[in-house]
Structure formats: C-alpha cells, structure tokens
PDB file of C-alpha atoms in Angstrom:
ATOM      1  CA  GLU P   1       0.000   0.000   0.000  1.00 94.00           C
ATOM      2  CA  PRO P   2       1.204   3.598  -0.435  1.00 94.00           C
ATOM      3  CA  LEU P   3       3.323   4.956   2.431  1.00 94.00           C
ATOM      4  CA  GLU P   4       0.785   7.616   3.439  1.00 95.00           C
ATOM      5  CA  ALA P   5      -2.039   5.074   3.563  1.00 95.00           C
ATOM      6  CA  ALA P   6       0.133   2.713   5.620  1.00 95.00           C
ATOM      7  CA  ALA P   7       1.063   5.508   8.050  1.00 95.00           C
ATOM      8  CA  ARG P   8      -2.584   6.524   8.532  1.00 95.00           C
ATOM      9  CA  ARG P   9      -3.591   2.867   8.997  1.00 94.00           C
ATOM     10  CA  GLU P  10      -0.817   2.237  11.557  1.00 90.00           C
ATOM     11  CA  LEU P  11      -1.712   5.399  13.475  1.00 90.00           C
ATOM     12  CA  LEU P  12      -5.318   4.230  13.665  1.00 90.00           C
ATOM     13  CA  GLU P  13      -4.361   0.663  14.664  1.00 88.00           C
ATOM     14  CA  GLU P  14      -1.817   1.735  17.300  1.00 85.00           C
ATOM     15  CA  THR P  15      -3.661   4.703  18.847  1.00 85.00           C
ATOM     16  CA  GLY P  16      -7.243   4.790  17.600  1.00 86.00           C
ATOM     17  CA  VAL P  17      -6.551   8.234  16.071  1.00 87.00           C
ATOM     18  CA  ARG P  18      -7.932   8.794  12.555  1.00 90.00           C
ATOM     19  CA  VAL P  19      -6.435  11.607  10.444  1.00 89.00           C
ATOM     20  CA  ASP P  20      -6.846  12.812   6.891  1.00 84.00           C
ATOM     21  CA  SER P  21      -3.666  14.786   6.390  1.00 87.00           C
ATOM     22  CA  ILE P  22      -0.140  13.596   7.212  1.00 92.00           C
ATOM     23  CA  HIS P  23       3.242  15.045   6.287  1.00 93.00           C
ATOM     24  CA  PRO P  24       6.500  13.142   5.688  1.00 95.00           C
ATOM     25  CA  ILE P  25       9.496  13.688   7.934  1.00 96.00           C
ATOM     26  CA  GLY P  26      12.149  11.599   6.171  1.00 95.00           C
ATOM     27  CA  ALA P  27      13.462   8.067   5.941  1.00 95.00           C
ATOM     28  CA  TYR P  28      15.631   6.291   8.504  1.00 96.00           C
ATOM     29  CA  GLY P  29      17.492   3.095   7.778  1.00 93.00           C
ATOM     30  CA  ASP P  30      20.992   3.312   9.224  1.00 92.00           C
ATOM     31  CA  PRO P  31      22.449  -0.088  10.114  1.00 90.00           C
ATOM     32  CA  GLY P  32      22.220  -0.692  13.842  1.00 88.00           C
ATOM     33  CA  ARG P  33      19.465   1.838  14.517  1.00 89.00           C
ATOM     34  CA  ASP P  34      17.323  -1.005  15.851  1.00 87.00           C
ATOM     35  CA  PRO P  35      18.999  -3.911  17.705  1.00 86.00           C
ATOM     36  CA  ARG P  36      16.305  -6.318  16.441  1.00 87.00           C
ATOM     37  CA  GLY P  37      17.620  -6.047  12.891  1.00 88.00           C
ATOM     38  CA  TRP P  38      17.709  -3.761   9.900  1.00 90.00           C
ATOM     39  CA  ILE P  39      14.529  -1.703   9.912  1.00 90.00           C
ATOM     40  CA  LEU P  40      13.536   1.086   7.554  1.00 91.00           C
ATOM     41  CA  SER P  41      11.245   3.749   9.014  1.00 93.00           C
ATOM     42  CA  ALA P  42       9.355   6.415   7.081  1.00 95.00           C
ATOM     43  CA  PRO P  43       7.682   8.548   9.783  1.00 96.00           C
ATOM     44  CA  PHE P  44       5.063  11.242   9.220  1.00 96.00           C
ATOM     45  CA  TYR P  45       3.623  13.992  11.393  1.00 94.00           C
ATOM     46  CA  THR P  46       0.118  15.376  11.635  1.00 91.00           C
ATOM     47  CA  PHE P  47      -1.860  17.822  13.717  1.00 86.00           C
ATOM     48  CA  VAL P  48      -4.774  16.804  15.901  1.00 83.00           C
ATOM     49  CA  SER P  49      -6.367  18.599  18.806  1.00 77.00           C
ATOM     50  CA  SER P  50      -5.572  16.823  22.074  1.00 78.00           C
ATOM     51  CA  ASP P  51      -8.831  18.276  23.413  1.00 78.00           C
ATOM     52  CA  SER P  52     -10.931  16.402  20.867  1.00 76.00           C
ATOM     53  CA  VAL P  53      -8.983  13.152  20.344  1.00 80.00           C
ATOM     54  CA  ALA P  54      -8.102  10.651  23.077  1.00 82.00           C
ATOM     55  CA  PRO P  55      -5.527   8.071  21.925  1.00 80.00           C
ATOM     56  CA  THR P  56      -5.885   4.465  23.065  1.00 81.00           C
ATOM     57  CA  GLY P  57      -3.314   1.680  22.843  1.00 78.00           C
ATOM     58  CA  GLY P  58      -3.946  -1.130  20.419  1.00 73.00           C
ATOM     59  CA  ASP P  59      -2.304  -3.767  18.229  1.00 65.00           C
ATOM     60  CA  ASP P  60       1.449  -3.389  18.991  1.00 71.00           C
ATOM     61  CA  ALA P  61       1.100  -0.456  21.419  1.00 68.00           C
ATOM     62  CA  ALA P  62       0.257  -1.402  24.986  1.00 73.00           C
ATOM     63  CA  GLU P  63      -0.683   2.195  25.744  1.00 76.00           C
ATOM     64  CA  ALA P  64      -0.992   5.549  24.006  1.00 79.00           C
ATOM     65  CA  ALA P  65      -1.025   9.007  25.580  1.00 82.00           C
ATOM     66  CA  TRP P  66      -0.375  12.635  24.720  1.00 83.00           C
ATOM     67  CA  ARG P  67       3.021  13.867  25.840  1.00 86.00           C
ATOM     68  CA  PRO P  68       4.581  17.329  25.579  1.00 84.00           C
ATOM     69  CA  VAL P  69       6.836  17.378  22.537  1.00 85.00           C
ATOM     70  CA  HIS P  70       9.687  18.895  24.573  1.00 83.00           C
ATOM     71  CA  ARG P  71       9.312  16.262  27.328  1.00 89.00           C
ATOM     72  CA  PRO P  72       8.302  13.079  25.514  1.00 91.00           C
ATOM     73  CA  GLY P  73       9.644  10.652  28.092  1.00 91.00           C
ATOM     74  CA  PRO P  74      11.921   7.720  27.229  1.00 92.00           C
ATOM     75  CA  LEU P  75      12.256   7.055  23.495  1.00 91.00           C
ATOM     76  CA  ALA P  76      13.529   3.875  21.832  1.00 88.00           C
ATOM     77  CA  PHE P  77      16.393   3.546  19.366  1.00 92.00           C
ATOM     78  CA  ASP P  78      16.896   6.710  17.247  1.00 94.00           C
ATOM     79  CA  HIS P  79      13.446   8.098  17.952  1.00 93.00           C
ATOM     80  CA  ALA P  80      14.855  11.227  19.667  1.00 94.00           C
ATOM     81  CA  ARG P  81      16.571  12.078  16.370  1.00 95.00           C
ATOM     82  CA  ILE P  82      13.346  11.419  14.449  1.00 96.00           C
ATOM     83  CA  LEU P  83      11.407  13.661  16.854  1.00 95.00           C
ATOM     84  CA  ALA P  84      14.000  16.440  16.469  1.00 95.00           C
ATOM     85  CA  ASP P  85      13.800  16.100  12.675  1.00 97.00           C
ATOM     86  CA  ALA P  86       9.990  16.176  12.877  1.00 95.00           C
ATOM     87  CA  LEU P  87      10.071  19.444  14.825  1.00 93.00           C
ATOM     88  CA  THR P  88      12.479  20.961  12.304  1.00 93.00           C
ATOM     89  CA  ARG P  89      10.266  19.883   9.404  1.00 94.00           C
ATOM     90  CA  LEU P  90       7.074  21.031  11.144  1.00 92.00           C
ATOM     91  CA  ARG P  91       8.532  24.473  11.886  1.00 90.00           C
ATOM     92  CA  ARG P  92       9.585  24.872   8.271  1.00 90.00           C
ATOM     93  CA  ASP P  93       6.209  23.703   6.967  1.00 91.00           C
ATOM     94  CA  LEU P  94       4.362  26.086   9.300  1.00 89.00           C
ATOM     95  CA  TYR P  95       5.571  29.090   7.328  1.00 88.00           C
ATOM     96  CA  PHE P  96       4.941  27.836   3.801  1.00 85.00           C
ATOM     97  CA  THR P  97       1.934  25.495   3.940  1.00 84.00           C
ATOM     98  CA  PRO P  98      -1.446  25.288   5.718  1.00 84.00           C
ATOM     99  CA  VAL P  99      -0.397  22.332   7.926  1.00 86.00           C
ATOM    100  CA  ALA P 100      -1.766  23.947  11.116  1.00 87.00           C
ATOM    101  CA  ARG P 101      -5.308  24.138   9.652  1.00 87.00           C
ATOM    102  CA  PRO P 102      -6.716  21.380  11.951  1.00 85.00           C
ATOM    103  CA  LEU P 103      -5.799  23.413  15.044  1.00 87.00           C
ATOM    104  CA  LEU P 104      -7.722  26.581  14.186  1.00 90.00           C
ATOM    105  CA  PRO P 105     -11.330  27.342  13.277  1.00 90.00           C
ATOM    106  CA  SER P 106     -12.149  28.014   9.609  1.00 89.00           C
ATOM    107  CA  THR P 107     -11.498  31.743  10.115  1.00 93.00           C
ATOM    108  CA  PHE P 108      -9.216  33.201  12.768  1.00 95.00           C
ATOM    109  CA  THR P 109      -7.567  36.414  13.864  1.00 94.00           C
ATOM    110  CA  SER P 110      -3.892  37.141  13.446  1.00 93.00           C
ATOM    111  CA  ARG P 111      -3.619  37.116  17.248  1.00 94.00           C
ATOM    112  CA  ARG P 112      -5.038  33.589  17.501  1.00 94.00           C
ATOM    113  CA  LEU P 113      -2.765  32.443  14.676  1.00 95.00           C
ATOM    114  CA  HIS P 114       0.256  33.946  16.424  1.00 95.00           C
ATOM    115  CA  GLU P 115      -0.647  32.325  19.762  1.00 94.00           C
ATOM    116  CA  LEU P 116      -0.795  28.909  18.093  1.00 92.00           C
ATOM    117  CA  TYR P 117       2.484  29.381  16.216  1.00 93.00           C
ATOM    118  CA  ALA P 118       4.193  30.613  19.390  1.00 92.00           C
ATOM    119  CA  ARG P 119       3.309  27.276  21.031  1.00 88.00           C
ATOM    120  CA  LEU P 120       4.847  25.399  18.083  1.00 87.00           C
ATOM    121  CA  ASP P 121       7.904  27.550  17.400  1.00 88.00           C
ATOM    122  CA  PRO P 122       9.826  29.429  20.103  1.00 84.00           C
ATOM    123  CA  HIS P 123      11.247  31.734  17.405  1.00 90.00           C
ATOM    124  CA  VAL P 124       7.932  32.825  15.857  1.00 93.00           C
ATOM    125  CA  PRO P 125       8.071  36.332  14.352  1.00 94.00           C
ATOM    126  CA  PRO P 126       5.696  39.091  15.500  1.00 95.00           C
ATOM    127  CA  ALA P 127       2.048  38.622  14.434  1.00 93.00           C
ATOM    128  CA  ALA P 128       2.119  41.149  11.584  1.00 93.00           C
ATOM    129  CA  LEU P 129       5.238  39.602  10.065  1.00 94.00           C
ATOM    130  CA  LEU P 130       3.852  36.072  10.530  1.00 94.00           C
ATOM    131  CA  VAL P 131       0.633  36.975   8.697  1.00 93.00           C
ATOM    132  CA  ARG P 132       2.566  38.684   5.891  1.00 93.00           C
ATOM    133  CA  ARG P 133       4.886  35.684   5.521  1.00 91.00           C
ATOM    134  CA  LEU P 134       1.996  33.189   5.362  1.00 92.00           C
ATOM    135  CA  ALA P 135      -0.004  35.361   2.967  1.00 91.00           C
ATOM    136  CA  ASP P 136       3.035  35.823   0.696  1.00 91.00           C
ATOM    137  CA  ALA P 137       3.527  32.032   0.689  1.00 89.00           C
ATOM    138  CA  GLY P 138      -0.110  31.509  -0.330  1.00 88.00           C
ATOM    139  CA  ALA P 139      -0.949  29.594   2.871  1.00 89.00           C
ATOM    140  CA  ILE P 140      -3.574  32.089   4.161  1.00 92.00           C
ATOM    141  CA  VAL P 141      -5.964  34.599   2.618  1.00 93.00           C
ATOM    142  CA  PRO P 142      -8.204  37.281   4.140  1.00 93.00           C
ATOM    143  CA  GLY P 143     -11.474  35.984   5.561  1.00 90.00           C
ATOM    144  CA  ARG P 144     -14.916  37.518   5.003  1.00 87.00           C
ATOM    145  CA  THR P 145     -14.775  39.789   8.037  1.00 83.00           C
ATOM    146  CA  ALA P 146     -12.212  42.441   8.849  1.00 78.00           C
ATOM    147  CA  LYS P 147      -9.041  41.244  10.543  1.00 84.00           C
ATOM    148  CA  CYS P 148      -9.856  37.573   9.967  1.00 93.00           C
ATOM    149  CA  TRP P 149      -7.864  35.069   7.961  1.00 95.00           C
ATOM    150  CA  LYS P 150      -8.364  31.559   6.639  1.00 93.00           C
ATOM    151  CA  PHE P 151      -6.041  28.841   5.375  1.00 91.00           C
ATOM    152  CA  THR P 152      -5.933  28.125   1.664  1.00 85.00           C
ATOM    153  CA  GLY P 153      -5.766  24.695   0.120  1.00 73.00           C
ATOM    154  CA  GLY P 154      -2.166  25.178  -0.908  1.00 63.00           C
ATOM    155  CA  GLY P 155       0.963  27.070  -0.177  1.00 58.00           C
ATOM    156  CA  ARG P 156       4.428  26.182  -1.310  1.00 56.00           C
ATOM    157  CA  ARG P 157       6.753  23.622   0.223  1.00 48.00           C
TER     158      ARG P 157
END
C-alpha cells in the first residue's frame, strides 16, 4: 500500500486516532538503529487537537497518551533524532503550507494564529510579520470579516 495510507492505517491501529492529512518527515534506515535487525522507518507527522482526540493503545502499542513534545519521556532507538527532525520539518512547513489548519477554526484572527504558532515555534516572528509571511507564501488569505484570515488549500513547500 502507499506509504501515506500505511502511516494513517498504523496510526489508527496503534492509537485509535484517525487523520486525513499527514506530512513526511524523512526516511531512517541506518544499520544498527534497531537492535532487532535492519529496519527502515518512514515517519510522518500530523496535527490533531488533544482536546478532541483521546488516543488508546492497540495492536502493537500497549498504551498511548499525549506527551509534551519537549518532554516526551523515554524514546527507543533513534526516535529522539526522528522527533528532532519532525520538529524541524514542522517548523519549516508552518511558514509555507497550511499544515496547522486542523488546530484553528475556519477563520481566525492574526492574534489567535500567532498564539498557536508561538506554542509550536519558540522563534515565531511578531504577528504582523507572521501573517505577511503566510499570505506571501499563499498559505492564508483574508477571511470575510475584517481582521480575519483563513487557510488556503495550498501554499508552497
């Protein structure tokens, strides 16, 4: 099956979380990264609201829970590197694509957008610059009411 379909299926089987949109992080296959043998991993990231989705363990995962990204607890093998790479990729994607769409309502203020981005990136620019950057990238457009914005379907990677 295609990688994205497999990643969505595994996420559902292991945590009970169903998502539509996922984003690739990279590929990991260095010899010795897993003591059980040579394993190739192609991880993805996605956004879901922890307020509306409760993960549950299943299949291979004995348990599933939300953890702060900066304090994830013990990680196996090279998963700390994968998490660091995911954060780097996510922070890059934030400024050029509408990846954060699931975390905001259909229209939002620049203040609300900035508050969200500040939680995801400690180096977020001021709100006016953030909005200009996202609009220039084609990731957001003005909403129907004054001072409101909405994500587009695109943006550039």
